[in-house]
């Protein structure tokens, strides 16, 4: 393991101090531990006005040489990836670094054979099977830009993302397993591609052995294409600031935006943060339960662990199949040492029988992690006590698709840990809290808007095809700062506690949706005139989706109408964005200028209508009484 790991609190303090006083020297030393084809000329060039951020300018590299090739001499026979299938009766599969290198090279050669080249955008819509990992790394190997779309998104959502990035290829599978269900994936791709002109090739991996429609000249089977293909594929030389990937995420307005990360900075920060936060040791078995379709899967299932030469476990299934003990059974089966999951998974398992956890030993566990949404104290204590046996540090890692890697988190056993607190920033990260005017709040025991005042290597570079959108979304709210969209508290000791989004983004089971995006989907239903969506506290999902909907014709059976509206959302976005509650209303609380007062709707959704605040500026205050009376 290259020597980038902090070993004590004193080392943390020293690293933090240096990273602020001499950020270029600090990151330059860390970057020097990687394999570069050519060293960079300038460590950092930046301004947050345009914004323009460039790390390691002039440096040349390929991230897969750092993930794979550089380990072959010393770790060629070490396990890189363990794949556990959905059904425990099916056998798991393991790949050493040497085997993974071959698989990635072969996949890369299949991509090339089918016309892919450097700079092409390739959409990956695949379940959690080993080929998904090969596919992502194969794109990086040949310099193609991967755009992974989580396989739970609908055909319409996939088509929007393909069109935005003008992808030339789609990598997919015949179908997928999800608990007891099997889902036809290729059919969703076919439907999406009816709306896309840019896609010339579709490569299909067989998972279920289902007969699927194959379009002549466009669709090919991976198992046919890989026959006789070389197991060697020289890596394309990339510039440090060349795009590595695009990952779509929701903002408070409009369609999801394509967050762009680049090769050099993302690589450096992925490994640095992974190695430090989890304090990974050479022989650890590490398991991140996130799907590769989200940023957590990109950085902490794939890139971070492989860059570090670690053993990463990839799980196809769900926490509740075939029973509520599945996670813990997998931990015992492979002797997992580091386990990283989302609060929503913990909360769903807390609801089960405690013996589902206590009947497993879980002795191998050393470190636990949490990501994606605030972890409430009850879930924190359950996780720490019953899974970690009060022996394992629990790191609550705060970060975002846009930050590329963990920003604020306890470093396991090194920096302070406090329930429901992300705690301290990692070296190189300079958070500040500001008030509504953007003025820095310097005291402790305060609350404010969370911003960053200095760039880190894996900061978002742009939003694909629309740089102005990146500026407006992140760099224009508070001058000279990156604005996260989150509110946070800082306690008397300077530890951060993230409260959650302060914009119109809701976080459902750790997945981000813009309220505008869900409203737009709902409004597609032919009965609907207008809608307003807000989040509300939900015991398992963190936040649930509450929709207030005005309809032009309400049929006798309101439940049919509700089912139809849900169907529309599933079609436009996917099952993951299904509203939990739909209240049919005659009007929405609007100001005289026509703006919906969401504050009131949020209160109604939370079930707290005792104090709705000032409603005198509303166009029609009676609307509020009707909404209160019909609240679900
Ligand atoms: O609100 C914060 C919440 O998730 C948002 C980022 O979502 P996404 O880009 O999908 O990335 C999720 C995985 C990194 C943040 O703005 N969030 C993420 N982690 C935490 C969190 N909120 C509280 N505590 C966390 N540990």
XYZ file of C-alpha atoms and ligand atoms in Angstrom:
658
model
C 0.000 0.000 0.000
C 1.572 3.359 -0.933
C 2.259 5.426 2.123
C -0.691 7.810 2.037
C -2.420 6.533 5.145
C -2.703 8.670 8.262
C -1.933 6.603 11.352
C -2.710 8.847 14.314
C -4.647 11.923 15.316
C -1.424 13.885 15.360
C -0.707 12.832 11.782
C -4.234 13.887 10.847
C -3.671 17.325 12.337
C -0.351 17.686 10.560
C -1.781 16.508 7.233
C -4.761 18.832 7.583
C -2.586 21.825 8.407
C -0.266 21.187 5.497
C -3.189 20.615 3.096
C -4.455 24.125 3.898
C -1.125 25.932 4.027
C 0.461 24.172 1.067
C -2.276 22.365 -0.866
C -0.172 21.969 -3.970
C 2.727 20.402 -2.112
C 0.356 18.182 -0.155
C -1.504 16.800 -3.174
C 1.592 16.663 -5.313
C 3.226 14.295 -2.802
C 0.161 12.070 -2.742
C -0.196 12.074 -6.534
C 3.463 11.052 -6.841
C 2.632 7.644 -5.377
C 0.599 6.800 -8.534
C 1.772 5.589 -11.936
C 1.900 8.422 -14.463
C 3.082 8.127 -18.048
C 4.184 11.747 -17.776
C 4.341 13.933 -14.682
C 2.127 17.041 -14.514
C 3.456 20.588 -15.024
C 1.062 22.503 -12.769
C -0.492 20.950 -9.676
C -3.502 23.255 -9.443
C -5.105 25.986 -11.479
C -8.443 27.295 -10.249
C -11.106 29.907 -9.872
C -14.668 29.367 -8.630
C -16.051 32.188 -10.791
C -16.159 30.487 -14.216
C -15.601 27.883 -12.604
C -12.298 26.504 -13.843
C -10.518 23.827 -11.850
C -7.606 21.833 -13.206
C -5.537 19.434 -11.173
C -2.246 17.901 -12.330
C -2.337 19.777 -15.630
C -0.181 18.222 -18.313
C -0.012 14.889 -16.479
C -0.623 11.773 -18.596
C -2.011 8.511 -17.250
C -4.604 5.803 -17.483
C -6.580 5.078 -14.326
C -6.837 1.354 -15.129
C -3.046 1.039 -15.133
C -3.284 2.278 -11.561
C -6.208 0.002 -10.700
C -4.782 -3.125 -12.306
C -1.390 -3.169 -14.059
C 0.597 -1.616 -11.228
C -0.563 -4.343 -8.839
C 0.294 -7.295 -11.094
C 3.861 -7.758 -9.868
C 3.082 -7.757 -6.152
C -0.604 -8.625 -6.022
C -1.227 -10.591 -9.222
C -2.659 -13.548 -7.308
C -4.481 -11.490 -4.709
C -8.273 -11.294 -4.969
C -9.450 -8.086 -6.555
C -13.151 -8.819 -6.805
C -15.493 -11.280 -5.125
C -18.935 -11.519 -6.672
C -21.819 -12.858 -4.594
C -24.984 -13.604 -6.589
C -28.557 -12.701 -5.695
C -29.448 -16.284 -4.839
C -27.244 -17.838 -2.141
C -27.665 -21.229 -3.873
C -25.749 -19.970 -6.895
C -21.973 -20.115 -6.578
C -19.954 -16.963 -6.005
C -17.111 -15.997 -8.368
C -13.700 -14.568 -7.521
C -11.169 -12.733 -9.661
C -7.535 -12.147 -8.816
C -5.898 -8.939 -9.983
C -4.387 -10.893 -12.878
C -7.749 -12.354 -13.875
C -9.517 -9.017 -13.571
C -6.841 -7.417 -15.719
C -7.511 -10.014 -18.420
C -11.282 -9.616 -18.205
C -11.051 -5.847 -18.495
C -8.626 -6.053 -21.415
C -10.898 -8.493 -23.224
C -13.940 -6.315 -22.676
C -11.917 -3.321 -23.897
C -10.973 -5.222 -27.049
C -14.636 -6.101 -27.630
C -15.497 -2.413 -27.348
C -12.799 -1.509 -29.857
C -13.857 -4.284 -32.228
C -17.326 -2.754 -32.193
C -16.073 0.689 -33.091
C -15.643 2.378 -29.693
C -12.794 4.845 -29.356
C -11.324 7.471 -27.061
C -13.743 10.261 -26.218
C -16.902 8.307 -27.167
C -19.645 8.303 -24.570
C -20.865 4.838 -23.644
C -24.015 4.214 -21.646
C -23.879 1.246 -19.262
C -27.259 -0.079 -18.108
C -26.446 -3.317 -16.363
C -27.229 -5.184 -13.168
C -24.649 -5.880 -10.467
C -22.819 -8.645 -12.293
C -19.034 -8.886 -12.754
C -19.349 -7.748 -16.376
C -20.581 -4.383 -15.106
C -17.257 -3.880 -13.345
C -15.353 -5.101 -16.427
C -17.404 -2.789 -18.664
C -16.757 0.346 -16.606
C -13.025 -0.326 -16.428
C -12.911 -1.327 -20.110
C -14.289 2.088 -21.067
C -11.648 3.765 -18.934
C -9.008 1.499 -20.495
C -9.708 2.762 -24.023
C -10.440 6.341 -22.985
C -14.180 6.143 -23.638
C -16.326 8.108 -21.190
C -18.673 5.885 -19.205
C -22.124 7.030 -18.260
C -23.587 4.393 -15.961
C -27.351 4.561 -15.609
C -28.742 2.673 -12.600
C -30.699 -0.311 -13.934
C -33.809 0.711 -11.976
C -34.381 3.806 -14.131
C -37.103 3.680 -16.768
C -36.648 3.667 -20.545
C -37.563 7.360 -20.725
C -35.024 8.305 -18.052
C -32.344 6.246 -19.809
C -33.157 7.823 -23.180
C -32.854 11.336 -21.715
C -29.413 10.503 -20.369
C -28.274 8.840 -23.612
C -29.431 11.810 -25.674
C -27.874 14.374 -23.366
C -24.466 12.707 -23.661
C -24.979 11.531 -27.255
C -23.805 8.031 -26.397
C -22.744 5.880 -29.325
C -23.036 2.550 -27.535
C -25.068 0.832 -24.823
C -23.737 -2.029 -22.710
C -26.476 -4.063 -21.088
C -27.773 -7.533 -20.168
C -30.724 -9.718 -21.086
C -32.261 -9.342 -17.643
C -31.579 -8.999 -13.954
C -32.290 -10.667 -10.631
C -33.672 -8.632 -7.801
C -34.617 -10.729 -4.793
C -37.348 -13.127 -5.892
C -37.992 -11.174 -9.098
C -36.433 -11.287 -12.533
C -36.615 -8.166 -14.663
C -36.220 -7.897 -18.451
C -33.472 -5.311 -18.895
C -32.934 -5.547 -22.649
C -36.588 -4.755 -23.250
C -36.147 -1.458 -21.398
C -33.092 -0.662 -23.544
C -35.035 -1.398 -26.747
C -37.773 0.953 -25.644
C -35.274 3.674 -24.735
C -33.499 3.386 -28.057
C -36.682 4.165 -29.961
C -35.999 7.699 -28.743
C -32.241 7.801 -29.429
C -30.458 8.277 -32.759
C -26.886 8.383 -31.513
C -26.585 4.726 -30.468
C -25.019 2.525 -33.133
C -24.194 -0.598 -31.112
C -25.645 -2.500 -28.188
C -23.582 -5.175 -26.474
C -25.650 -7.618 -24.436
C -24.293 -9.754 -21.590
C -26.194 -12.927 -20.821
C -27.335 -13.169 -17.188
C -30.682 -14.951 -17.172
C -30.404 -16.894 -20.435
C -33.584 -15.308 -21.695
C -34.437 -15.066 -25.369
C -34.344 -11.389 -26.220
C -34.979 -9.308 -29.291
C -31.680 -8.627 -31.100
C -31.685 -5.887 -33.724
C -29.675 -6.880 -36.767
C -26.552 -4.780 -37.254
C -27.030 -3.022 -33.907
C -27.142 -5.659 -31.163
C -24.489 -8.278 -30.421
C -24.023 -10.815 -27.617
C -20.972 -10.277 -25.469
C -20.244 -14.017 -25.296
C -20.062 -14.181 -29.110
C -17.911 -11.087 -29.437
C -15.386 -12.138 -26.819
C -14.540 -15.418 -28.603
C -10.852 -15.417 -29.545
C -10.305 -11.850 -28.362
C -6.884 -11.002 -26.894
C -6.454 -10.827 -23.131
C -4.152 -7.903 -23.530
C -5.127 -4.364 -24.382
C -2.669 -1.492 -24.019
C -4.199 1.354 -22.034
C -4.969 4.590 -23.841
C -2.871 7.498 -22.590
C -5.139 10.182 -21.130
C -4.613 13.729 -20.018
C -5.204 14.282 -16.288
C -8.110 16.576 -17.162
C -9.687 14.334 -19.835
C -13.168 13.180 -18.858
C -13.287 9.833 -17.085
C -17.031 9.609 -16.620
C -20.385 11.311 -16.566
C -22.894 10.443 -13.860
C -26.363 11.932 -13.905
C -27.842 13.286 -10.727
C -30.874 15.347 -9.796
C -30.818 19.021 -8.996
C -33.518 21.348 -7.776
C -34.483 22.419 -11.280
C -35.000 20.779 -14.646
C -33.693 17.490 -15.918
C -30.909 15.551 -14.187
C -27.468 16.917 -14.940
C -24.416 15.037 -16.107
C -21.758 15.495 -13.439
C -18.319 15.265 -15.062
C -15.260 13.806 -13.342
C -11.797 13.718 -14.859
C -9.031 11.118 -14.830
C -6.213 12.463 -12.649
C -7.863 14.271 -9.750
C -10.635 11.716 -9.325
C -8.077 8.908 -9.198
C -5.942 10.590 -6.547
C -8.858 11.486 -4.312
C -10.664 8.142 -4.692
C -7.699 6.224 -3.329
C -6.667 8.792 -0.731
C -10.129 8.988 0.810
C -10.797 5.239 0.609
C -7.524 4.228 2.182
C -7.824 6.773 4.992
C -11.484 6.811 6.005
C -11.737 3.032 6.317
C -8.107 2.539 7.409
C -7.869 -0.337 4.988
C -5.177 -2.947 5.642
C -3.545 -5.169 3.021
C -5.553 -8.336 3.661
C -8.913 -6.785 4.415
C -12.075 -7.943 2.678
C -14.092 -4.843 1.998
C -17.784 -4.695 1.098
C -19.654 -1.676 -0.164
C -23.317 -2.560 -0.746
C -24.009 0.328 -3.151
C -24.924 -0.303 -6.777
C -22.292 0.807 -9.306
C -25.089 2.889 -10.848
C -24.540 5.485 -8.091
C -21.451 7.502 -7.191
C -20.801 5.386 -4.085
C -20.465 2.315 -6.288
C -18.144 4.162 -8.679
C -15.745 5.487 -6.063
C -15.964 2.990 -3.202
C -16.882 -0.325 -4.791
C -14.722 -0.046 -7.868
C -12.112 2.670 -8.263
C -11.059 3.359 -4.642
C -10.566 -0.284 -3.615
C -8.854 -1.314 -6.866
C -6.546 1.702 -6.824
C -5.576 0.619 -3.311
C -4.990 -3.011 -4.348
C -7.772 -4.135 -2.003
C -10.301 -6.960 -2.233
C -13.754 -5.613 -3.022
C -16.960 -7.587 -2.693
C -19.771 -6.978 -5.162
C -23.282 -8.186 -4.304
C -26.007 -8.729 -6.863
C -28.902 -9.035 -4.436
C -30.908 -7.150 -1.866
C -30.674 -7.073 1.968
C -33.996 -8.863 2.477
C -33.708 -11.864 0.155
C -34.039 -14.758 0.812
C -34.371 -13.415 4.360
C -33.513 -10.450 6.565
C -30.183 -11.998 7.530
C -28.708 -11.932 4.028
C -26.166 -9.135 4.642
C -24.885 -10.776 7.799
C -24.721 -14.194 6.182
C -22.510 -12.712 3.440
C -20.309 -10.978 6.034
C -19.697 -14.326 7.787
C -19.325 -16.278 4.552
C -16.419 -14.158 3.285
C -15.080 -12.812 6.578
C -15.837 -9.233 5.609
C -13.716 -6.768 7.599
C -15.072 -3.442 6.402
C -18.757 -2.963 5.677
C -20.193 0.185 4.059
C -23.929 0.659 3.570
C -26.784 3.186 3.652
C -28.964 4.169 6.623
C -32.078 3.102 4.711
C -30.793 -0.496 4.593
C -30.082 -0.386 8.327
C -33.536 0.983 9.087
C -35.234 -1.653 6.975
C -33.326 -4.406 8.799
C -33.968 -2.885 12.235
C -37.619 -3.621 11.668
C -36.939 -7.371 11.503
C -36.316 -9.953 14.215
C -33.145 -9.198 16.176
C -32.144 -12.861 15.806
C -31.687 -12.202 12.097
C -28.527 -10.379 13.174
C -27.617 -12.105 16.417
C -27.494 -15.554 14.843
C -24.412 -14.522 12.833
C -21.008 -14.093 14.417
C -19.882 -10.956 12.534
C -16.523 -11.443 14.247
C -14.555 -10.443 11.194
C -15.929 -6.889 11.130
C -13.515 -4.093 12.033
C -15.007 -0.941 10.532
C -18.562 0.078 9.616
C -19.587 2.874 7.289
C -22.719 4.819 6.465
C -23.456 6.937 3.400
C -26.114 8.691 1.392
C -28.346 10.434 3.914
C -28.325 11.492 7.524
C -28.227 8.488 9.856
C -30.647 9.024 12.739
C -29.419 8.239 16.226
C -31.607 5.157 16.648
C -30.240 3.569 13.467
C -26.697 4.637 14.392
C -26.917 2.882 17.770
C -28.560 -0.251 16.361
C -25.837 -0.544 13.702
C -23.038 0.184 16.163
C -24.374 -2.175 18.864
C -25.785 -5.171 17.006
C -23.612 -5.223 13.904
C -20.432 -3.609 15.204
C -20.815 -5.106 18.737
C -19.639 -1.728 20.021
C -16.187 -2.791 18.906
C -16.137 -1.313 15.404
C -15.793 2.383 14.679
C -18.727 3.624 12.602
C -17.801 6.231 10.005
C -20.614 8.477 8.823
C -19.352 9.661 5.449
C -20.806 12.832 3.980
C -20.239 13.574 0.315
C -22.029 13.959 -3.040
C -21.963 12.853 -6.670
C -20.375 16.232 -7.370
C -17.591 15.842 -4.812
C -16.435 12.508 -6.268
C -15.274 11.268 -2.876
C -15.868 11.464 0.881
C -15.474 15.012 2.227
C -16.452 15.009 5.888
C -16.151 11.807 7.883
C -14.631 10.221 10.909
C -11.380 8.497 10.000
C -11.858 5.076 11.580
C -10.311 4.929 15.066
C -8.352 8.123 14.409
C -10.598 11.182 14.383
C -13.582 11.678 16.726
C -16.777 9.684 16.254
C -20.150 10.954 17.465
C -23.573 9.459 16.650
C -25.223 11.072 13.614
C -22.206 13.310 12.994
C -19.980 13.148 9.953
C -17.490 14.908 12.265
C -14.313 16.378 10.748
C -13.264 17.180 7.171
C -10.607 15.028 5.529
C -7.253 16.663 4.818
C -7.583 18.869 1.749
C -11.236 19.682 2.429
C -12.106 23.181 3.642
C -15.763 23.380 4.635
C -17.368 26.551 5.923
C -20.851 27.429 7.123
C -22.416 30.600 5.798
C -25.580 32.508 6.622
C -28.273 33.402 4.085
C -26.188 36.346 2.876
C -23.185 34.148 2.299
C -21.242 35.509 5.256
C -18.999 32.988 6.941
C -20.095 31.865 10.419
C -16.882 31.280 12.299
C -18.198 30.316 15.752
C -19.021 26.829 16.932
C -22.431 25.599 18.109
C -24.013 27.084 14.994
C -26.044 26.083 11.974
C -25.652 27.298 8.404
C -25.356 26.488 4.716
C -22.496 24.132 3.975
C -19.971 25.397 1.402
C -16.381 24.659 0.386
C -13.879 27.418 -0.055
C -11.055 25.590 -1.774
C -10.996 22.919 -4.507
C -10.062 19.288 -3.871
C -8.853 16.931 -6.614
C -12.197 15.222 -7.365
C -14.440 18.284 -7.435
C -17.001 18.347 -10.279
C -15.446 19.978 -13.348
C -18.593 20.768 -15.298
C -22.071 19.530 -16.127
C -21.893 17.754 -19.445
C -22.683 19.963 -22.429
C -23.707 22.941 -20.268
C -20.954 24.587 -18.265
C -23.181 27.506 -17.312
C -25.487 25.099 -15.525
C -22.610 23.958 -13.311
C -21.776 27.565 -12.516
C -25.370 28.420 -11.687
C -25.987 25.255 -9.667
C -22.902 25.268 -7.460
C -20.834 28.432 -7.767
C -23.280 31.317 -8.039
C -25.326 31.146 -4.815
C -22.419 32.318 -2.682
C -19.644 34.197 -4.439
C -16.311 32.414 -4.504
C -17.682 29.279 -2.831
C -18.853 25.813 -3.882
C -22.354 25.444 -2.416
C -23.340 21.905 -1.488
C -27.120 22.371 -1.208
C -26.956 20.992 2.354
C -27.549 22.605 5.703
C -25.268 21.599 8.581
C -24.574 22.211 12.250
C -21.179 22.523 13.876
C -20.988 21.534 17.524
C -18.858 23.003 20.290
C -15.916 20.820 19.278
C -16.136 21.747 15.612
C -17.748 18.459 14.535
C -20.181 18.665 11.639
C -23.665 17.211 11.606
C -25.391 17.270 8.230
C -29.047 18.180 8.467
C -30.038 17.602 4.867
C -30.923 19.447 1.689
C -32.004 23.032 1.866
C -33.009 23.142 -1.811
C -35.802 21.350 -3.670
C -33.969 18.052 -3.706
C -35.327 15.126 -1.729
C -33.398 12.110 -0.596
C -35.401 8.895 -0.769
C -33.552 5.816 0.499
C -30.305 7.649 -0.221
C -31.367 8.421 -3.809
C -31.667 11.987 -4.956
C -34.638 13.405 -6.806
C -35.582 16.937 -7.718
C -39.149 17.766 -6.722
C -39.477 19.512 -10.121
C -38.447 16.310 -11.886
C -41.161 14.263 -10.129
C -43.760 16.989 -10.700
C -42.912 17.042 -14.395
C -43.449 13.283 -14.547
C -46.769 13.487 -12.678
C -47.965 16.283 -14.948
C -47.638 13.961 -17.929
C -50.694 12.097 -16.691
C -53.656 13.206 -18.767
C -55.903 13.785 -15.718
C -53.412 16.087 -14.024
C -53.475 19.867 -14.267
C -50.764 20.735 -11.786
C -48.801 19.154 -8.973
C -46.445 19.996 -6.135
C -44.104 17.463 -4.554
C -42.385 17.664 -1.175
C -40.447 15.280 1.023
C -41.617 14.161 4.471
C -39.942 12.097 7.204
C -40.244 8.376 6.495
C -39.229 5.674 8.978
C -37.313 3.511 6.519
C -36.613 5.659 3.465
C -35.459 8.744 5.372
C -37.725 10.855 3.218
C -40.917 9.823 1.483
C -42.475 11.506 -1.551
C -45.730 13.382 -0.936
C -47.526 14.725 -4.014
C -50.347 17.279 -3.998
C -52.166 16.984 -7.301
C -54.857 19.052 -9.004
C -56.854 17.003 -11.522
C -59.269 18.182 -14.152
C -61.596 15.201 -13.810
C -61.610 13.103 -10.666
C -63.134 9.687 -11.298
C -65.301 8.079 -8.644
C -62.519 5.738 -7.619
C -59.717 8.037 -6.492
C -57.517 5.003 -5.907
C -57.583 4.223 -9.655
C -56.433 7.736 -10.361
C -53.649 7.437 -7.810
C -52.520 4.134 -9.341
C -52.461 5.759 -12.756
C -50.383 8.681 -11.544
C -47.924 6.274 -9.959
C -47.761 4.383 -13.242
C -46.848 7.624 -15.039
C -43.984 8.314 -12.617
C -42.708 4.749 -13.006
C -42.746 5.198 -16.774
C -40.987 8.571 -16.778
C -38.422 8.004 -14.014
C -38.624 4.505 -12.547
C -40.041 2.610 -9.576
C -37.553 4.277 -7.232
C -39.372 7.630 -7.585
C -42.908 6.368 -6.830
C -44.826 8.839 -4.664
C -45.719 7.362 -1.264
C -48.731 9.618 -0.828
C -50.891 11.384 -3.373
C -53.409 13.923 -2.140
C -55.920 15.137 -4.726
C -56.594 18.827 -4.095
C -58.591 21.624 -5.718
C -55.874 24.222 -5.396
C -52.296 24.803 -4.230
C -51.175 27.507 -1.804
C -49.747 30.160 -4.092
C -48.483 33.659 -3.509
C -49.908 36.532 -5.537
C -46.945 36.164 -7.893
C -47.926 32.531 -8.524
C -45.163 30.865 -6.526
C -46.168 27.715 -4.634
C -45.495 28.078 -0.898
C -43.809 24.761 -0.344
C -43.155 25.543 3.282
C -46.873 25.048 3.934
C -47.033 21.834 1.944
C -44.018 20.465 3.797
C -45.725 21.143 7.130
C -48.912 19.393 5.976
C -46.893 16.426 4.703
C -45.058 16.211 8.041
C -48.434 16.155 9.793
C -47.622 19.359 11.649
C -50.362 21.822 10.789
C -50.539 23.587 14.143
C -48.285 26.402 13.077
C -48.233 27.093 9.382
C -46.692 30.538 9.793
C -47.765 33.583 7.889
C -50.310 32.720 5.193
C -51.498 36.285 4.603
C -49.602 36.658 1.343
C -51.496 33.768 -0.219
C -53.755 34.388 -3.159
C -56.456 32.177 -1.691
C -55.914 31.313 2.007
C -58.944 28.954 1.996
C -56.955 26.481 -0.055
C -54.863 25.761 3.021
C -57.853 24.655 5.101
C -58.948 22.269 2.404
C -55.462 20.808 2.088
C -55.177 20.432 5.872
C -58.543 18.683 6.030
C -57.602 16.177 3.333
C -54.059 15.462 4.561
C -53.010 11.794 4.324
O -27.862 15.672 1.327
C -26.636 14.991 1.296
C -26.886 13.491 1.319
O -26.892 13.069 -0.023
C -26.618 14.163 -0.890
C -25.783 13.703 -2.044
O -26.472 12.733 -2.772
P -25.748 11.931 -3.935
O -25.078 12.886 -4.848
O -26.754 11.025 -4.517
O -24.615 11.130 -3.222
C -24.942 10.180 -2.255
C -23.739 9.371 -1.882
C -22.510 10.134 -1.617
C -25.945 15.192 -0.033
O -26.079 16.487 -0.560
N -25.847 12.769 2.059
C -24.888 11.972 1.558
N -24.175 11.417 2.551
C -24.667 11.884 3.721
C -25.734 12.745 3.410
N -26.427 13.382 4.376
C -26.086 13.164 5.649
N -25.078 12.356 6.024
C -24.344 11.687 5.112
N -23.378 10.870 5.496
